[in-house]
PDB file of C-alpha atoms in Angstrom:
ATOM      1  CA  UNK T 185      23.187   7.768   8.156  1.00  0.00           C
ATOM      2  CA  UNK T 186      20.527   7.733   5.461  1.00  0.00           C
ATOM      3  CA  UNK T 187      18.109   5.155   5.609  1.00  0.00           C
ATOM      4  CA  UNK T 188      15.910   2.946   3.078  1.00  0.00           C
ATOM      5  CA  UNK T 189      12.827   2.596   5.719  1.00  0.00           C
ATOM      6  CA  UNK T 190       9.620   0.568   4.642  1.00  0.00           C
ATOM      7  CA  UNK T 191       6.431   1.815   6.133  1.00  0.00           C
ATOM      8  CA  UNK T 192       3.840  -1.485   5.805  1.00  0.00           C
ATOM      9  CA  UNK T 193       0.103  -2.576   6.602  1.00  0.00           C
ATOM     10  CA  UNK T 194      -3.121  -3.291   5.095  1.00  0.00           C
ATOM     11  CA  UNK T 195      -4.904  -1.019   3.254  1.00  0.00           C
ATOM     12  CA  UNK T 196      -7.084   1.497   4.844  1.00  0.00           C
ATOM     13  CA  UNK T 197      -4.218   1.804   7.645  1.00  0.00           C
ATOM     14  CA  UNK T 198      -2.877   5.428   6.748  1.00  0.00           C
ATOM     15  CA  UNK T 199       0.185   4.835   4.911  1.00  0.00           C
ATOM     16  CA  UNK T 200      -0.606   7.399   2.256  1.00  0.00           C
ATOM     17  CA  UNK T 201      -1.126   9.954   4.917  1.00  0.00           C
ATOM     18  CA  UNK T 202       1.454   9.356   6.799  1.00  0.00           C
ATOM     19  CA  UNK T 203       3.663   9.789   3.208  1.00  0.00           C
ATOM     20  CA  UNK T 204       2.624  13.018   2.577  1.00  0.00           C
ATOM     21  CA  UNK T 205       3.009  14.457   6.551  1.00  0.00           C
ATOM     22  CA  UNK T 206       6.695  13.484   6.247  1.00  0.00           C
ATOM     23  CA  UNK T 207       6.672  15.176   2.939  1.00  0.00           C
ATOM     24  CA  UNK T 208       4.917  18.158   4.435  1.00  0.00           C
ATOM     25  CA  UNK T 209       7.673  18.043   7.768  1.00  0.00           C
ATOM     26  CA  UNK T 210      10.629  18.216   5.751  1.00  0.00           C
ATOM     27  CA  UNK T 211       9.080  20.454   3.323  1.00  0.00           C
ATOM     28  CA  UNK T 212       8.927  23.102   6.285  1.00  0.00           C
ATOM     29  CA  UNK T 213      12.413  22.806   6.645  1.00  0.00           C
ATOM     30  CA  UNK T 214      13.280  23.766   3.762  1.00  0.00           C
ATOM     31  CA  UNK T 215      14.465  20.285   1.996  1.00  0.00           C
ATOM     32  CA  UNK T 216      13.481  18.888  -1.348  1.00  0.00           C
ATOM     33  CA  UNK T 217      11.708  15.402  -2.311  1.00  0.00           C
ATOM     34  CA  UNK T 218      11.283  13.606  -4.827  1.00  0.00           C
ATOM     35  CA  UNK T 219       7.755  11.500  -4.691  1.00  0.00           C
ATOM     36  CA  UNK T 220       6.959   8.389  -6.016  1.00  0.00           C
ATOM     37  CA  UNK T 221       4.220   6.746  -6.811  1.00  0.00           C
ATOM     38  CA  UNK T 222       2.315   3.929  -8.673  1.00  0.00           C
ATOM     39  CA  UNK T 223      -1.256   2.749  -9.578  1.00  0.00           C
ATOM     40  CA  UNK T 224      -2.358   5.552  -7.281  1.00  0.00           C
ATOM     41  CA  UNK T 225      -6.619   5.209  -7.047  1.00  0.00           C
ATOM     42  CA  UNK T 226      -6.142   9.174  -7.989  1.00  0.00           C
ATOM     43  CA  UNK T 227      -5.192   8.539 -11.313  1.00  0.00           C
ATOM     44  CA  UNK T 228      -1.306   8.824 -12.657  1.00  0.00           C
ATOM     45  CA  UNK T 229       1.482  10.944 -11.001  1.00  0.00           C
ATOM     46  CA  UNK T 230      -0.754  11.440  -8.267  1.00  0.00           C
ATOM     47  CA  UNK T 231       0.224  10.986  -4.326  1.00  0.00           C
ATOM     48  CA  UNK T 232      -3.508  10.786  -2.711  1.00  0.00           C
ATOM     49  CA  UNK T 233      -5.021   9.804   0.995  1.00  0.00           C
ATOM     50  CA  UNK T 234      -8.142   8.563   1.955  1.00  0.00           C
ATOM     51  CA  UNK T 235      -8.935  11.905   3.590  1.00  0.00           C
ATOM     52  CA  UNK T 236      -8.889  14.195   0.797  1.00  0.00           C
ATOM     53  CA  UNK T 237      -5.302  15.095   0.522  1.00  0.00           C
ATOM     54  CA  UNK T 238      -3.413  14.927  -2.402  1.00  0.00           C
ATOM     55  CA  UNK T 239      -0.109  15.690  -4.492  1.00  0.00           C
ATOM     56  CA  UNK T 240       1.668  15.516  -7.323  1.00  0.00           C
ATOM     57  CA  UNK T 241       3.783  12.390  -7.631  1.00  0.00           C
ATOM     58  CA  UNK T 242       6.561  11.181 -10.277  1.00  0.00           C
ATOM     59  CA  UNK T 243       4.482   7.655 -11.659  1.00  0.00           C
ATOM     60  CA  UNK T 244       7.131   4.833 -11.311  1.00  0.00           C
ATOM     61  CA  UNK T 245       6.430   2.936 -14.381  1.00  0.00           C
ATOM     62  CA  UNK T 246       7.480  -0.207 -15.229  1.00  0.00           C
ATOM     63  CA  UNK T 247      10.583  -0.071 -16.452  1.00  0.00           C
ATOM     64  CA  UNK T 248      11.390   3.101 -15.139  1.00  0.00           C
ATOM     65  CA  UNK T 249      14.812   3.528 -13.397  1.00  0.00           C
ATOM     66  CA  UNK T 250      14.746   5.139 -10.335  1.00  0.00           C
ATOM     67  CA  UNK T 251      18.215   5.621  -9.509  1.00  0.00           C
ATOM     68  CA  UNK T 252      18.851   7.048 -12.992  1.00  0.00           C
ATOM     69  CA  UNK T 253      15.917   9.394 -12.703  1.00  0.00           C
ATOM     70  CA  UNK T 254      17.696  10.980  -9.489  1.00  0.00           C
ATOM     71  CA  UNK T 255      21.011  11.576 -11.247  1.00  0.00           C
ATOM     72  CA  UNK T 256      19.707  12.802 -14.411  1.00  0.00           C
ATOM     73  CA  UNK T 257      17.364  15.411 -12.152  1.00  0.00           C
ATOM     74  CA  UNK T 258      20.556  16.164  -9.916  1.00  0.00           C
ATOM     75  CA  UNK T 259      22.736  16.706 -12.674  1.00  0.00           C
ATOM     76  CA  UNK T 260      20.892  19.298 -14.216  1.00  0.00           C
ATOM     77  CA  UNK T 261      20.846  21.013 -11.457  1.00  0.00           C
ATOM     78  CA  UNK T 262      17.984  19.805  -9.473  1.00  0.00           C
ATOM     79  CA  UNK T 263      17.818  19.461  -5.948  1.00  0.00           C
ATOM     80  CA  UNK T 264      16.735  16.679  -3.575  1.00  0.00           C
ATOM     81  CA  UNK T 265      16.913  15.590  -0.355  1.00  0.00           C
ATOM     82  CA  UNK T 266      14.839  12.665   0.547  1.00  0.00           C
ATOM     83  CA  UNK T 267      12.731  10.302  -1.898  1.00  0.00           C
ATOM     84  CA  UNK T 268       9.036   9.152  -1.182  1.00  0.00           C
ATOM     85  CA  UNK T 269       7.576   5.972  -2.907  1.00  0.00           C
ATOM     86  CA  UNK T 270       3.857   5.196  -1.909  1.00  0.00           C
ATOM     87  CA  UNK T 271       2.170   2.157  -3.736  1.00  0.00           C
ATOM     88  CA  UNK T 272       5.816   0.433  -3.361  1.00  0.00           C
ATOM     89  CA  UNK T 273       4.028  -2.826  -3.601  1.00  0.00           C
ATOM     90  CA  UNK T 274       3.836  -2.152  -7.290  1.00  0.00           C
ATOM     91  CA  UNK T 275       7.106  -1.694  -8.390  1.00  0.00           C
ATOM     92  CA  UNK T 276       9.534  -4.689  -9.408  1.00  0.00           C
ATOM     93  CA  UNK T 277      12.139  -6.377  -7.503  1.00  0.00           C
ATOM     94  CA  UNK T 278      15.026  -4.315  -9.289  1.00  0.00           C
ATOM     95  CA  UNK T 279      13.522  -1.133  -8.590  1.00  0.00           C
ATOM     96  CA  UNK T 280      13.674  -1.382  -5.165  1.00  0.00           C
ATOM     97  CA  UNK T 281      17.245  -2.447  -5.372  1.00  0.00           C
ATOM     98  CA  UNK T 282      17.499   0.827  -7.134  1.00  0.00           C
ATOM     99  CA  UNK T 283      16.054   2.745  -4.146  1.00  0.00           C
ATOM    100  CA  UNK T 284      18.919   1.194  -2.297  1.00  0.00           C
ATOM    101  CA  UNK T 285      21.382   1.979  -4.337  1.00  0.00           C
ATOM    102  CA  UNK T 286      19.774   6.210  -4.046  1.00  0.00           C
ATOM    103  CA  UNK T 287      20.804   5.430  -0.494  1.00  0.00           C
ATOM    104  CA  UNK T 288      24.065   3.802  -0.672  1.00  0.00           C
ATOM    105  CA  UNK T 289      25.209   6.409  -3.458  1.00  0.00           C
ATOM    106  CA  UNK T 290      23.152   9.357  -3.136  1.00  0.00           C
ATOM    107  CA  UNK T 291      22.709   9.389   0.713  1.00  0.00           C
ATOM    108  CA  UNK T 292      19.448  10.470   0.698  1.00  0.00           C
ATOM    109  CA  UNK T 293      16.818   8.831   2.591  1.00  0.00           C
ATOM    110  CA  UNK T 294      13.854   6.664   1.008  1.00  0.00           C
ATOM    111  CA  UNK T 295      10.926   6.477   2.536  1.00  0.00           C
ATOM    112  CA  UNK T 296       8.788   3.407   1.429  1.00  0.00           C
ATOM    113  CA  UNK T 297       5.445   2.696   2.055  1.00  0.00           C
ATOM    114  CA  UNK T 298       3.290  -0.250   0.978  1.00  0.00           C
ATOM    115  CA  UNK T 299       1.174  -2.976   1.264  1.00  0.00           C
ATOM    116  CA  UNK T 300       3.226  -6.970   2.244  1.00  0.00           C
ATOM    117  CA  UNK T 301       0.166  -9.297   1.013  1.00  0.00           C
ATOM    118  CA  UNK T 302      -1.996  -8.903  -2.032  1.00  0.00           C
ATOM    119  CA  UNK T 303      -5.627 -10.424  -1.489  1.00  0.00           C
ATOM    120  CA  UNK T 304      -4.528 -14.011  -1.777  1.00  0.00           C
ATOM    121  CA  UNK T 305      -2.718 -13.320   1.049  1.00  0.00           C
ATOM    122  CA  UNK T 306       0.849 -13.955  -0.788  1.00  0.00           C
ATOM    123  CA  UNK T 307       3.768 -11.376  -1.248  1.00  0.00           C
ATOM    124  CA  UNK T 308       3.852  -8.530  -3.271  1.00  0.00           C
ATOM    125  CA  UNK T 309       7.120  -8.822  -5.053  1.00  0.00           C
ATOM    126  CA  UNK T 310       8.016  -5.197  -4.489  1.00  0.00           C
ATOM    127  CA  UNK T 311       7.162  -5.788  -0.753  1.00  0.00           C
ATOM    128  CA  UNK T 312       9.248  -9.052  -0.546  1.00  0.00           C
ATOM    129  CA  UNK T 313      12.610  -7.273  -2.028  1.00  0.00           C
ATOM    130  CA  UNK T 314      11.892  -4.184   0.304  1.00  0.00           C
ATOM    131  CA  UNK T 315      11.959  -6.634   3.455  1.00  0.00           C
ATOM    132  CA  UNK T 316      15.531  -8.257   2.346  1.00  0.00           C
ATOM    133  CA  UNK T 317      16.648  -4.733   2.043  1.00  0.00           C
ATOM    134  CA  UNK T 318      15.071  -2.620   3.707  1.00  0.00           C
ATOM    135  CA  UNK T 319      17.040  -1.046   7.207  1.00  0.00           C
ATOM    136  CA  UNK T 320      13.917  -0.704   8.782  1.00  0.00           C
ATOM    137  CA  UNK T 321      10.369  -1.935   8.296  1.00  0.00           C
ATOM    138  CA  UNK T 322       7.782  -0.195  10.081  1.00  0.00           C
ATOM    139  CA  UNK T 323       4.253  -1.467  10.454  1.00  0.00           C
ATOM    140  CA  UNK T 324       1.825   1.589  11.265  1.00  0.00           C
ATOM    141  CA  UNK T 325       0.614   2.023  14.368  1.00  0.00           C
ATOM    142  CA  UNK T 326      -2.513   3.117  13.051  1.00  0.00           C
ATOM    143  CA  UNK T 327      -4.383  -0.451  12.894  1.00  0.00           C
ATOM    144  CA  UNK T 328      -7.230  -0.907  10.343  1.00  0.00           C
ATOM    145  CA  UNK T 329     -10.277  -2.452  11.709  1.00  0.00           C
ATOM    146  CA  UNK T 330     -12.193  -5.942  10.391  1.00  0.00           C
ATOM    147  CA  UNK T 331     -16.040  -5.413  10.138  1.00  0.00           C
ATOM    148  CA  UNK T 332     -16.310  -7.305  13.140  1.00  0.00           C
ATOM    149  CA  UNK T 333     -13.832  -4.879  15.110  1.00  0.00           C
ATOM    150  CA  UNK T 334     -10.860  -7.304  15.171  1.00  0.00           C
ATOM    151  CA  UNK T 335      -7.709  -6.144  13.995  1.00  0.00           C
ATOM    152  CA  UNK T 336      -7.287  -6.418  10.250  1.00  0.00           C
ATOM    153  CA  UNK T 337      -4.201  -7.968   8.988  1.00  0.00           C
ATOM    154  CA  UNK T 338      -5.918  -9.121   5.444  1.00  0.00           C
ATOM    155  CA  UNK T 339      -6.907  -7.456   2.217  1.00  0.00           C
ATOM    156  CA  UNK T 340      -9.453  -8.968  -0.037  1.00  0.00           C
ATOM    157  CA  UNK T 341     -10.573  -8.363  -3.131  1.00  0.00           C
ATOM    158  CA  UNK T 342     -14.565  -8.098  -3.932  1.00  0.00           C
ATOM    159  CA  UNK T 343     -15.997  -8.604  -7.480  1.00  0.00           C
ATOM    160  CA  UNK T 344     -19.908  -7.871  -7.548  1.00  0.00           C
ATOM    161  CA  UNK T 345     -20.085  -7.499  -4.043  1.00  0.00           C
ATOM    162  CA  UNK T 346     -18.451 -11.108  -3.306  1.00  0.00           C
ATOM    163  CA  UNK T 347     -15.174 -11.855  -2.301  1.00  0.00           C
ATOM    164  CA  UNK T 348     -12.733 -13.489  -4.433  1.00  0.00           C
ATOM    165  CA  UNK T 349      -9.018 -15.582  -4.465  1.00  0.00           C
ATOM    166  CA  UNK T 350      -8.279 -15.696  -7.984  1.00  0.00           C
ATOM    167  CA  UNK T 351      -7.040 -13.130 -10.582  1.00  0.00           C
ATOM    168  CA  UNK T 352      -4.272 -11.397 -11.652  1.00  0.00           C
ATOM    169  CA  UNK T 353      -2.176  -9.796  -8.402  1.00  0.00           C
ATOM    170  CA  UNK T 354      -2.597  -6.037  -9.504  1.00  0.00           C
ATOM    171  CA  UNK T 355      -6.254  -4.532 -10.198  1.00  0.00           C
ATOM    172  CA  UNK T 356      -6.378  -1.055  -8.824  1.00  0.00           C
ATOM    173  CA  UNK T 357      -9.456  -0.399  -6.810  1.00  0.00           C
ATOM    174  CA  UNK T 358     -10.277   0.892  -3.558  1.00  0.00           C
ATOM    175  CA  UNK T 359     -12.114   0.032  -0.258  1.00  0.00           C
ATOM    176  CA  UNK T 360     -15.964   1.246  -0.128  1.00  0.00           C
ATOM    177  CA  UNK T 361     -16.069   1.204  -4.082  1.00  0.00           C
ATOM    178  CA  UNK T 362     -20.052   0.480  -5.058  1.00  0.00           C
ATOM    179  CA  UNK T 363     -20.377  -3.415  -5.183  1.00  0.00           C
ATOM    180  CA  UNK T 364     -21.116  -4.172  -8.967  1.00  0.00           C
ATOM    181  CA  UNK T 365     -17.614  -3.051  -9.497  1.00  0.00           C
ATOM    182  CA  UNK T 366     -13.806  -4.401  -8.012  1.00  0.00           C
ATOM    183  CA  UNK T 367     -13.356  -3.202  -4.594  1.00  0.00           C
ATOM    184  CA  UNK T 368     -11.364  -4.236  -1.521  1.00  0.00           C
ATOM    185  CA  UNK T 369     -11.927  -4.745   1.711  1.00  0.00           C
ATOM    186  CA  UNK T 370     -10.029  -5.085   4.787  1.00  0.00           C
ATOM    187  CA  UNK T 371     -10.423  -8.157   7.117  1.00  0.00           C
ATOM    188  CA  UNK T 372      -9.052 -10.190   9.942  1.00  0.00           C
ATOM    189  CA  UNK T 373      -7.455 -13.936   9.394  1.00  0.00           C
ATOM    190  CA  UNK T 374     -10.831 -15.470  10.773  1.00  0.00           C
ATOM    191  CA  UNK T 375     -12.852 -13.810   8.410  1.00  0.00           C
ATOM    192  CA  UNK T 376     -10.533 -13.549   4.996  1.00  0.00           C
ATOM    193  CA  UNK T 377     -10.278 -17.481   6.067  1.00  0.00           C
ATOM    194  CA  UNK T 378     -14.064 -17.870   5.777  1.00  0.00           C
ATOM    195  CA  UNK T 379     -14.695 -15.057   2.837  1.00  0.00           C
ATOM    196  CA  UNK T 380     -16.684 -13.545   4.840  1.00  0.00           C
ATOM    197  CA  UNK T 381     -17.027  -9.588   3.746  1.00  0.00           C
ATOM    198  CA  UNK T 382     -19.011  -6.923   5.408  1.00  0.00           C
ATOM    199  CA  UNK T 383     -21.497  -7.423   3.114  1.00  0.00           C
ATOM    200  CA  UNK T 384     -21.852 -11.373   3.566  1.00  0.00           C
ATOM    201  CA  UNK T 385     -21.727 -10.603   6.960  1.00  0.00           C
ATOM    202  CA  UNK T 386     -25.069  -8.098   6.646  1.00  0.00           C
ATOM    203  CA  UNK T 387     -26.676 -10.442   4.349  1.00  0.00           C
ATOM    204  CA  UNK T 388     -26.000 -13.432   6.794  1.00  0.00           C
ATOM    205  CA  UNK T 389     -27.767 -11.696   9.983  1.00  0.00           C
ATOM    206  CA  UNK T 390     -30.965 -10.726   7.726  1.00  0.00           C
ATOM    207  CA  UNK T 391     -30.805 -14.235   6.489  1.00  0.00           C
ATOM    208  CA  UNK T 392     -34.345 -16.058   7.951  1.00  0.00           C
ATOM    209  CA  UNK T 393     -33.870 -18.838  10.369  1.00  0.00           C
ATOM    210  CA  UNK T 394     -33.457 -22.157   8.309  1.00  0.00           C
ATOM    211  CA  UNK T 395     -33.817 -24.452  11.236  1.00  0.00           C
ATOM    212  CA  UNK T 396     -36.322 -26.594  12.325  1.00  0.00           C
ATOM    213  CA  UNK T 397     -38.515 -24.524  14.915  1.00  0.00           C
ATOM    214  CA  UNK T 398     -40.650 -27.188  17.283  1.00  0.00           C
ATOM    215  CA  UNK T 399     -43.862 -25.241  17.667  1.00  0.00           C
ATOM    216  CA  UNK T 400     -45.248 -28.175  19.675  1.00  0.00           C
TER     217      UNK T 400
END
């Protein structure tokens, strides 16, 4: 039976890759996808991964029906076989009832993959309506790793190099971005708790000693 699977974890955990293998392993089978994508750090209609790979996408605008998209391309005669959506944090509530509905009526399979928590630590939107529907949710095996080697389960948001709670939910940036501009960072609960980025963390152990030293 066809399945509307959501792929989850922090950023910097592989989802993207993982996206375009299953792509590339039906590919070589000879079926037909349809990718999706949105906000992508490669720039529109774009599919990317942190190592270097990337592929054209379909950008899932707002507004943008999904289910309708898939019967107007099989209608003219297009074929596909499965659907991809990477950045599924992004899109709205009804669009991923529309990727359900590509299941329930197209019986294809939809392969989701996102991010659950923005960098206030609350739920995407997109994420929150793919867990209520979602047949299976999936959190990737391959764990992204806190500064201090701790398994992250946070992403934060830096401005000028410092961490940040505030703002609107959806700024696309990217981890290891140069500080004077918005990057994120992934981080454990201790240390998203505390604000306390890579960077603070540097800046903290080259800090001088500020307490009283008896020399007597």
């Amino acid at each position: 039976m066809p399945e509307l699977v959501f792929f989850s974890g922090t950023m910097d955990c592989g989802k993207s890759t993982l996206a375009l293998q299953i792509g590339h392993n039906r590919s070589a089978r000879g079926l037909q996808g349809v990718i999706f994508t949105r906000d992508d750090r490669a720039g529109e209609g774009k599919l990317s991964s942190r190592l270097g790979l990337v592929t054209e996408a379909v950008e899932a605008g707002e507004g943008m029906d999904l289910y309708a998209y898939l019967v107007t391309r099989l209608s003219k005669g297009g074929k596909a076989d499965y659907v991809i959506v990477d950045e599924a944090q992004f899109l709205a509530p009804d669009q991923i009832d529309q990727l359900a509905r590509i299941v329930d009526e197209l019986d294809m399979d939809v392969f989701a993959f996102g991010i659950t928590t923005d960098f206030r630590t609350k739920l995407f939107p997109g994420s929150q309506r793919l867990i209520e529907l979602a047949d299976r949710v999936e959190q990737l095996q391959v764990e992204a790793l806190c500064w201090c080697g701790a398994r992250a389960t946070h992403n934060a948001r830096t401005v000028d190099g410092e961490m940040v709670v505030e703002g609107a939910q959806v700024v696309v940036g990217d981890v290891y971005r140069p500080a004077e501009k918005i990057g994120y960072e992934v981080l454990c609960r201790r240390h998203h708790r505390k604000r306390m980025t890579s960077a603070a963390a540097h800046a903290g152990a080259l800090s001088p000693d500020v307490l009283p030293v008896n020399h007597a």
